[in-house]
XYZ file of C-alpha atoms in Angstrom:
72
model
C -12.984 -19.920 1.997
C -11.257 -16.462 1.366
C -12.680 -13.952 -1.159
C -10.328 -12.391 -3.606
C -10.241 -8.686 -4.074
C -10.135 -7.937 -7.640
C -6.946 -5.933 -8.561
C -8.000 -2.888 -10.943
C -5.420 -1.347 -13.600
C -4.834 2.340 -13.198
C -7.182 2.983 -15.985
C -10.042 1.044 -14.363
C -9.419 2.636 -10.887
C -9.666 6.040 -12.760
C -12.772 5.210 -14.847
C -14.349 3.860 -11.268
C -13.854 7.429 -9.678
C -14.725 9.125 -12.801
C -11.180 10.869 -12.746
C -8.299 10.874 -15.195
C -5.511 8.550 -14.997
C -2.992 11.249 -13.641
C -5.301 11.585 -10.545
C -4.989 8.018 -9.760
C -1.032 8.116 -10.391
C -0.661 11.000 -8.083
C -2.605 9.127 -5.135
C -0.130 6.006 -5.594
C 2.526 8.372 -5.641
C 1.688 10.249 -2.481
C 0.615 6.731 -1.021
C -3.091 8.338 -0.378
C -4.724 4.939 -1.587
C -3.559 1.201 -1.125
C -1.889 -0.506 -4.317
C -0.246 -3.548 -5.051
C 3.246 -3.186 -7.096
C 3.672 -6.244 -9.422
C 7.263 -5.609 -10.684
C 6.707 -2.164 -12.500
C 2.619 -2.201 -13.181
C 0.360 -0.934 -10.276
C -2.845 -2.497 -9.350
C -5.463 -0.853 -6.973
C -7.569 -3.578 -5.075
C -11.221 -2.700 -5.408
C -11.668 -2.546 -1.835
C -9.163 0.384 -1.757
C -11.360 2.113 -4.255
C -14.358 1.473 -2.054
C -12.622 2.687 1.392
C -11.390 5.817 -0.504
C -14.891 6.763 -1.482
C -16.060 6.085 2.053
C -13.552 8.073 3.823
C -14.050 11.296 1.621
C -17.937 10.978 1.613
C -19.386 14.016 3.094
C -22.595 13.433 5.508
C -25.624 15.519 4.910
C -26.642 17.762 7.557
C -29.715 15.527 8.067
C -27.011 12.548 8.768
C -24.941 14.865 11.141
C -28.103 15.889 13.445
C -29.104 12.300 13.686
C -26.047 11.489 15.139
C -26.386 14.013 18.055
C -30.147 12.864 18.622
C -33.002 15.148 19.011
C -32.919 18.786 19.893
C -35.214 19.380 23.414
């Protein structure tokens, strides 16, 4: 059984990211986020919002250091 990825309106996506609608429309126009075109309306999969956040999350210095192991 496949799980259906909910599709968000531009307004809902903007709300999830805490931004304005213009920002989401620019992401879509520049193809910086995945989207679904349903005729004229555009919908953004919820997983695309999660991926966008994950790709742009900056790790803390502690996370960066732990990646390289302990210093001698």
